[in-house]
Coordinates of C-alpha atoms in Angstrom, one line a residue:
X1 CA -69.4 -18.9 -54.6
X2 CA -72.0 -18.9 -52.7
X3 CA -71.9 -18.0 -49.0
X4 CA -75.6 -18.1 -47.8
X5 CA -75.3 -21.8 -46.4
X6 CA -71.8 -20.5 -44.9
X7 CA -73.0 -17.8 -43.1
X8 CA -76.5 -20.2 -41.8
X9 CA -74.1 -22.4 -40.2
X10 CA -72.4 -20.2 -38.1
X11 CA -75.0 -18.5 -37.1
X12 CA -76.5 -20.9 -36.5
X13 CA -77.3 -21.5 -32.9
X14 CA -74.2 -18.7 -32.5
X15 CA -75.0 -18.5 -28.7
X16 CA -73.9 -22.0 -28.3
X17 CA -71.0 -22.1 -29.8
X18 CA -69.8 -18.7 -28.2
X19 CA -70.4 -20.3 -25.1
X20 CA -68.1 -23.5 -26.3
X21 CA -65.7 -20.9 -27.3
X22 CA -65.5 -18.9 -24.1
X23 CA -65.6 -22.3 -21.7
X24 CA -62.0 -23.2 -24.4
X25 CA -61.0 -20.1 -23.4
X26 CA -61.0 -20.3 -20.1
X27 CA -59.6 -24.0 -19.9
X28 CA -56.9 -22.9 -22.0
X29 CA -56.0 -19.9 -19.8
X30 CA -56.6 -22.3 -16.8
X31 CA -54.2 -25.2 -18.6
X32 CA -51.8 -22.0 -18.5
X33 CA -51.7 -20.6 -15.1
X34 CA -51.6 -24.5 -13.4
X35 CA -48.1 -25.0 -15.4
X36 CA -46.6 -21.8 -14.7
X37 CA -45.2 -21.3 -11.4
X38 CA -43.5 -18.4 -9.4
X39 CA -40.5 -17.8 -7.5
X40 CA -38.2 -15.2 -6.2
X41 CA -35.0 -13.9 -6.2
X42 CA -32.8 -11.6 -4.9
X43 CA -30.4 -9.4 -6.7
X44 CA -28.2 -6.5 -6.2
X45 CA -28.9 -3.4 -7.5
X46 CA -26.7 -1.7 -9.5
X47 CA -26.5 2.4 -10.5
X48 CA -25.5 3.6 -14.3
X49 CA -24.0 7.3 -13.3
X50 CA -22.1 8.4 -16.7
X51 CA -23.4 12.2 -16.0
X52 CA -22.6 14.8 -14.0
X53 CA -23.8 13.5 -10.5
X54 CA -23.5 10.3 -9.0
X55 CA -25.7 8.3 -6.2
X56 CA -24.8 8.4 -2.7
X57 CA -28.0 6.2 -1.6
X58 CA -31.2 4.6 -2.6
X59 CA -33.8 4.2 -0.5
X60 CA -37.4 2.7 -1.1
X61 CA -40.4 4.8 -0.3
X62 CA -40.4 4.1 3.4
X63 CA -36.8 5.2 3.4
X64 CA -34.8 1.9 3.8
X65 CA -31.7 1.5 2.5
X66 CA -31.5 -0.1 -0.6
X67 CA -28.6 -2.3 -2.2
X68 CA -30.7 -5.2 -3.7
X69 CA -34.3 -5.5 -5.1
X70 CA -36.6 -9.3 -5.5
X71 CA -37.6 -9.9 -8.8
X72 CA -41.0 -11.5 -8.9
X73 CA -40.4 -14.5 -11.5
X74 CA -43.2 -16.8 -13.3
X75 CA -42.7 -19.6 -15.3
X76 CA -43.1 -23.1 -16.1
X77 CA -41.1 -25.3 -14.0
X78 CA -38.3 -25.8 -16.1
X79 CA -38.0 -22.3 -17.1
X80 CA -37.7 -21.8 -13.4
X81 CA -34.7 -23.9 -12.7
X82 CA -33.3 -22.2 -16.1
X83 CA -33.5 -19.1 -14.4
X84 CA -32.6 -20.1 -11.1
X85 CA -29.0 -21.5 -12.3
X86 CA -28.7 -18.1 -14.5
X87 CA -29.9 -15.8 -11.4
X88 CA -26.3 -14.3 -11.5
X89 CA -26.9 -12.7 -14.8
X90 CA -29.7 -11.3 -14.1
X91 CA -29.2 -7.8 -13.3
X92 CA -31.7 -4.4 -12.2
X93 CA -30.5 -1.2 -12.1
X94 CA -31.6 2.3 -12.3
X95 CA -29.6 5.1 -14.5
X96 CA -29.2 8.7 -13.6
X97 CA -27.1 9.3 -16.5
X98 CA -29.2 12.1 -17.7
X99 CA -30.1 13.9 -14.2
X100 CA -28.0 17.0 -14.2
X101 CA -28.5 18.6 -10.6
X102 CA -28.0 16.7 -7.3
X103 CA -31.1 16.1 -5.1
X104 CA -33.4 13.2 -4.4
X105 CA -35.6 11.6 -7.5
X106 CA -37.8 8.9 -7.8
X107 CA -36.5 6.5 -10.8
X108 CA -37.8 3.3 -12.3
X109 CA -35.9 0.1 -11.7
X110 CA -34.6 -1.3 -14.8
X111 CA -34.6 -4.9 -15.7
X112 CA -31.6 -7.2 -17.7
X113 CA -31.4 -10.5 -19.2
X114 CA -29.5 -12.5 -21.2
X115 CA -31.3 -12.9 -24.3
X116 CA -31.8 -16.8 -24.6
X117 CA -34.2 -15.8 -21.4
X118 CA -36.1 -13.8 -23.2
X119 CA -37.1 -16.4 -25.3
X120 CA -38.7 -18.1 -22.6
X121 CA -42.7 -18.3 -22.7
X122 CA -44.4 -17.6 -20.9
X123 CA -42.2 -15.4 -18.8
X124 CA -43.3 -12.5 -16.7
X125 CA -41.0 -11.0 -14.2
X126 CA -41.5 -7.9 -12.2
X127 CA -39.1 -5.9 -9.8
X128 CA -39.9 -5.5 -6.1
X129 CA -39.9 -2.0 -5.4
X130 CA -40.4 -1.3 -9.2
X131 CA -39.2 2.1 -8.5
X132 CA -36.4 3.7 -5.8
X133 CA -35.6 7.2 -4.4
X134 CA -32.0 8.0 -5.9
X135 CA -30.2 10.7 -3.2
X136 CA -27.2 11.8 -5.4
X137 CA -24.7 14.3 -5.3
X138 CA -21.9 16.6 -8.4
X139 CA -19.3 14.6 -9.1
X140 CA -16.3 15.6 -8.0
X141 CA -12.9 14.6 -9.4
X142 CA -9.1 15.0 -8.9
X143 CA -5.6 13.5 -8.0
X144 CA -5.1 12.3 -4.4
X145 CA -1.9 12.1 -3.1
X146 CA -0.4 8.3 -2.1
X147 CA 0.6 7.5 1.3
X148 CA 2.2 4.2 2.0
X149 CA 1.0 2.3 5.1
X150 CA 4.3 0.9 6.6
X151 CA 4.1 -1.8 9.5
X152 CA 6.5 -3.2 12.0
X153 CA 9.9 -1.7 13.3
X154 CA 13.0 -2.0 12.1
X155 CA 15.5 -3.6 14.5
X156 CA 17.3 -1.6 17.0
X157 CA 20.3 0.0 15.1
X158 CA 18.8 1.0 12.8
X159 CA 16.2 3.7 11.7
X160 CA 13.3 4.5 8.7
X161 CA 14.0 7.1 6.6
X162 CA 12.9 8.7 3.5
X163 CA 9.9 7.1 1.7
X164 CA 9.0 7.4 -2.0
X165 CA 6.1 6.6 -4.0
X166 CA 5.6 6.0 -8.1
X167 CA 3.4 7.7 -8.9
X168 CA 2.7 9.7 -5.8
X169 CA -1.0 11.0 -6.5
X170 CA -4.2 9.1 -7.9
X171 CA -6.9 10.2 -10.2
X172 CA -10.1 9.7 -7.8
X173 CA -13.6 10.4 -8.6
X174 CA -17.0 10.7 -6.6
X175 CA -19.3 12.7 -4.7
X176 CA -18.2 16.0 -3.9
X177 CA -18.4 15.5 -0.1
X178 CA -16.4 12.8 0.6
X179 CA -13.7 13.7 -2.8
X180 CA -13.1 17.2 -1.4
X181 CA -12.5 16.0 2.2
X182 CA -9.9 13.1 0.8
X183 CA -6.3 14.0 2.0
X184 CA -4.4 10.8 0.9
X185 CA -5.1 7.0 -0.7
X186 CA -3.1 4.4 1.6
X187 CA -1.6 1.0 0.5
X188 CA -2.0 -2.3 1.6
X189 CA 1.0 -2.7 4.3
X190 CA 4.5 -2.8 3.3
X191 CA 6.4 -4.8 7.0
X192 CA 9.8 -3.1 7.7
X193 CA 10.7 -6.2 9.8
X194 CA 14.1 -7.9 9.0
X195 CA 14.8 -5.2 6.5
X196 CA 18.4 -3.4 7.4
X197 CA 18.9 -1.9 4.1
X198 CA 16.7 0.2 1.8
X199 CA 14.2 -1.6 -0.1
X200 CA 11.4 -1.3 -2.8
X201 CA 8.0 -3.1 -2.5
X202 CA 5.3 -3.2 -5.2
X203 CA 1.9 -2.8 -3.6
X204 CA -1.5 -2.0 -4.4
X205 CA -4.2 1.1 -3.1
X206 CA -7.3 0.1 -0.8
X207 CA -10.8 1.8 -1.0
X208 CA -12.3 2.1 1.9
X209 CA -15.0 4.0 0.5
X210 CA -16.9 2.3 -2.4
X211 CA -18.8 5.3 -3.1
X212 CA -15.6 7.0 -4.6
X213 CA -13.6 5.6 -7.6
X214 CA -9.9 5.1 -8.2
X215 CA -8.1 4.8 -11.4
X216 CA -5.5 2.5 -9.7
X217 CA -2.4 2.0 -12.1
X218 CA -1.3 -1.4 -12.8
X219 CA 1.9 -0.9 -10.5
X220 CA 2.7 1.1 -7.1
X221 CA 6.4 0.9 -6.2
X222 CA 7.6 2.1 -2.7
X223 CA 10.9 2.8 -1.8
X224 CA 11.5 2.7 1.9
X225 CA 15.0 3.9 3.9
X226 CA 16.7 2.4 5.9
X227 CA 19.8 3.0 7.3
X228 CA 22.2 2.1 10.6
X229 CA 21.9 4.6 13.3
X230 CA 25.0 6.4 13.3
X231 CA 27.2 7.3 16.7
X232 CA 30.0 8.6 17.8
X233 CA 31.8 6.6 21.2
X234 CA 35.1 8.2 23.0
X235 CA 37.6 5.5 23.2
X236 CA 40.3 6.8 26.3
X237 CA 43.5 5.9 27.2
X238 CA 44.4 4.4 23.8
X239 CA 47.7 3.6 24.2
X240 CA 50.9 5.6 22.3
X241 CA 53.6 3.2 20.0
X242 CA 56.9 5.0 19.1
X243 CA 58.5 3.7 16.3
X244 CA 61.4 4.8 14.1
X245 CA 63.4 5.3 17.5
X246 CA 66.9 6.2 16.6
X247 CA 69.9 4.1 18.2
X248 CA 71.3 7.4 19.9
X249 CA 68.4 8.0 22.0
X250 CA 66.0 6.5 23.4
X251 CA 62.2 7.8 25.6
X252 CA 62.7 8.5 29.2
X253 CA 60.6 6.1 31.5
X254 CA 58.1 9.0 32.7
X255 CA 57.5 9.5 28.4
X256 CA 57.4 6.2 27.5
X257 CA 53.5 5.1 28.5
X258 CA 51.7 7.7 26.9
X259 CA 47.4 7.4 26.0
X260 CA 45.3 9.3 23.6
X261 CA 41.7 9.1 24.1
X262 CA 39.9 8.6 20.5
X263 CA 36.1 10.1 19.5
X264 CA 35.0 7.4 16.5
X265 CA 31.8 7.7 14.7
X266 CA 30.2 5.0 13.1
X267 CA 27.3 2.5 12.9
X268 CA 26.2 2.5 16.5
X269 CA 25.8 -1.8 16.5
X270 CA 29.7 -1.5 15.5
X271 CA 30.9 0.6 18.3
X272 CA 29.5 -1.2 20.7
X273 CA 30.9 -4.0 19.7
X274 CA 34.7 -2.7 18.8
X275 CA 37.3 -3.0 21.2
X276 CA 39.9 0.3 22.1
X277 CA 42.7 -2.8 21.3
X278 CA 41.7 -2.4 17.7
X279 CA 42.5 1.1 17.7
X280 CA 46.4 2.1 16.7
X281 CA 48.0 5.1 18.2
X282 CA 51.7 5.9 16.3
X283 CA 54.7 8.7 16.6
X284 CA 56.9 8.7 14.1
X285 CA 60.4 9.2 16.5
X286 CA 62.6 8.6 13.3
X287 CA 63.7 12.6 13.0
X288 CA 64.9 12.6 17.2
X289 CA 68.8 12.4 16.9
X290 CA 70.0 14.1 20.2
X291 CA 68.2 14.0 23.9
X292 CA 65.7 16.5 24.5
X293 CA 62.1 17.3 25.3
X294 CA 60.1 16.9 21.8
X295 CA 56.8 17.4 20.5
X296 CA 55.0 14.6 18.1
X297 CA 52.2 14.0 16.2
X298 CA 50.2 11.1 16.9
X299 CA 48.8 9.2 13.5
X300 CA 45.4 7.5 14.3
X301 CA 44.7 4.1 12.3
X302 CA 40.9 3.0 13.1
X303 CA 39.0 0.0 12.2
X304 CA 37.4 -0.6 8.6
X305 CA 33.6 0.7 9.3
X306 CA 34.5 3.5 11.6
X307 CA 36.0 7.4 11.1
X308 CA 37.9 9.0 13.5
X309 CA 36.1 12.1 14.4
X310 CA 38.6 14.2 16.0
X311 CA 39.8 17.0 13.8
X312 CA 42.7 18.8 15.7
X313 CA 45.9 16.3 15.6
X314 CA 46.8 14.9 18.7
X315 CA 50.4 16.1 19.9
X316 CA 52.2 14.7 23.0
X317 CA 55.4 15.2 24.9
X318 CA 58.2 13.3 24.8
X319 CA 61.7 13.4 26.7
X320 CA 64.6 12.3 24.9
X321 CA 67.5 10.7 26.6
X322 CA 71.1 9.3 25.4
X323 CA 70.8 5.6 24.6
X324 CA 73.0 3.7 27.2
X325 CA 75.2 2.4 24.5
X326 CA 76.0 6.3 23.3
X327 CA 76.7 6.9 27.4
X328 CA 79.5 4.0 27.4
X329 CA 80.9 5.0 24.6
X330 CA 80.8 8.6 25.7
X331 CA 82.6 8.0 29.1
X332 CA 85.1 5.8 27.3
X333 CA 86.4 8.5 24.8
X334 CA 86.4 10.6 28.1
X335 CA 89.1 7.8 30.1
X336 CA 91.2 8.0 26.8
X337 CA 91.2 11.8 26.9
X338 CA 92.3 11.8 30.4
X339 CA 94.9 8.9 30.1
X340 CA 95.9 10.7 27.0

């Protein structure tokens, strides 16, 4: 083949048709940058810390606080509102997995997206800082213990005791400073109100602090007391019943009103409310066969919810006298006697 006549033509005025090339060129490149426009967003910035410290701020380089970066975004039109309606998946972060000794470093911000937008052309998108100043600290972890926040009071009668927790400690990780200074994780609130008995709640942990990290268990169970206030009330001049009196005798008339006086204990709400009526005092008489001056025990019966607290027994006094029926028939064996 021969390529003489080939290599003529295009030589052939070449300056001519480099200049043609060159002016496609540029149209081309200008066709380009008229259809592709720009636009911004804002995203938050995330931090990969899988190492041995973790961040405690980023700043830029004029030392303002960073938590989200712009990402400078150009496109064609369409691409644009592709992007725009995916801007939540778009994600920049930096990653101090590998730094291995607290301080302050300068790191790149990286850039993700989903991969059917990075098939987009053209696409260029660039972060705004491109790189931050990571302050980070050793990471620090151990178990915290778990301290329930209770609200409200319980109602008057009654009073909070013991509280327990399952589990009672957390595993919690995060900077050193603020891990070692950690006395307790609390709960969301756990209301007392209208509770008279003791009662368990499941609940949850809050984090205050989102620079530490908790390894919250699926379930938190609280037990809470709560019991009746307990009392003890003096009940006087409960009054004495003799039973079992024998027909030879009967209880003189300065014997026959005697009182006790009564200590109960109980649930405070029930003293108040119980009467000294409800309150049985009892001597057995049923052993008293001739007139004299006796000592008895008194039984105490009390009311269902309440104890008597006295411990000594309660002994009274009581004068004997002949029945008046025995006294008749007495003085009428004596008439016979004498008639006799």
């Amino acid at each position: 083949m021969n390529i003489q006549p080939l290599f003529e033509n295009i030589t052939d005025k070449w300056i001519v048709k480099v200049f043609c090339f060159v002016i496609a060129l540029v149209l081309f490149f200008v066709h380009q940058t008229a259809s592709v426009e720009r636009k911004s967003f804002i995203v938050p910035l995330s931090v990969k810390e899988d190492g041995a410290v973790v961040s405690t701020n980023i700043t830029d380089e004029n030392s303002n606080r960073l938590t989200t970066v712009k990402l400078d975004v150009r496109a064609e039109a369409d691409d644009l509102a592709k992007i725009e309606a995916r801007k939540s998946d778009l994600k920049a972060y930096v990653d101090i997995s590998a730094i291995g000794k607290a301080g302050i470093k300068k790191m790149p911000v990286y850039l993700e997206l989903p991969d059917d937008l990075k098939l987009i052309e053209p696409l260029e998108i660039a972060s705004i800082p491109e790189s931050v100043f990571v302050k980070t600290e050793r990471l620090m972890s151990r178990y915290i213990p778990i301290k329930p926040s209770i609200t409200g009071e319980v109602d008057r009668g009654y009073i909070q005791n013991d509280i327990t927790v399952v589990p009672n400690s957390v595993f919690v990780s995060g900077p050193e400073s603020i891990v070692s200074e950690l006395s307790y994780i609390i709960t969301e609130n756990i209301d007392v109100v209208n509770h008279y008995d003791t009662f368990s709640a499941r609940t949850s942990l809050v984090n205050f602090n989102k620079a530490i990290k908790i390894n919250s268990p699926d379930e938190i169970m609280v037990r809470v007391g709560i019991a009746a206030v307990k009392d003890v009330k003096l009940f006087d001049s409960v009054p004495v019943q003799f039973v079992g009196i024998r027909p030879e005798v009967r209880i003189s008339e300065k014997s026959a009103e005697q009182t006790v006086s009564v200590n109960l204990s109980g649930n405070l709400l029930f003293l108040e409310r119980l009467s000294a009526t409800r309150i049985i005092a009892r001597a057995d008489c049923s052993k008293i066969t001739t007139p004299g001056e006796y000592e008895l025990s008194v039984s105490i019966s009390v009311p269902s919810g309440s104890v008597n607290a006295d411990k000594d027994k309660k002994i009274i006094r009581v004068v004997f006298e002949s029945s008046a029926e025995n006294s008749s028939e007495n003085e009428k064996a004596e008439n016979d006697n004498n008639g006799a």
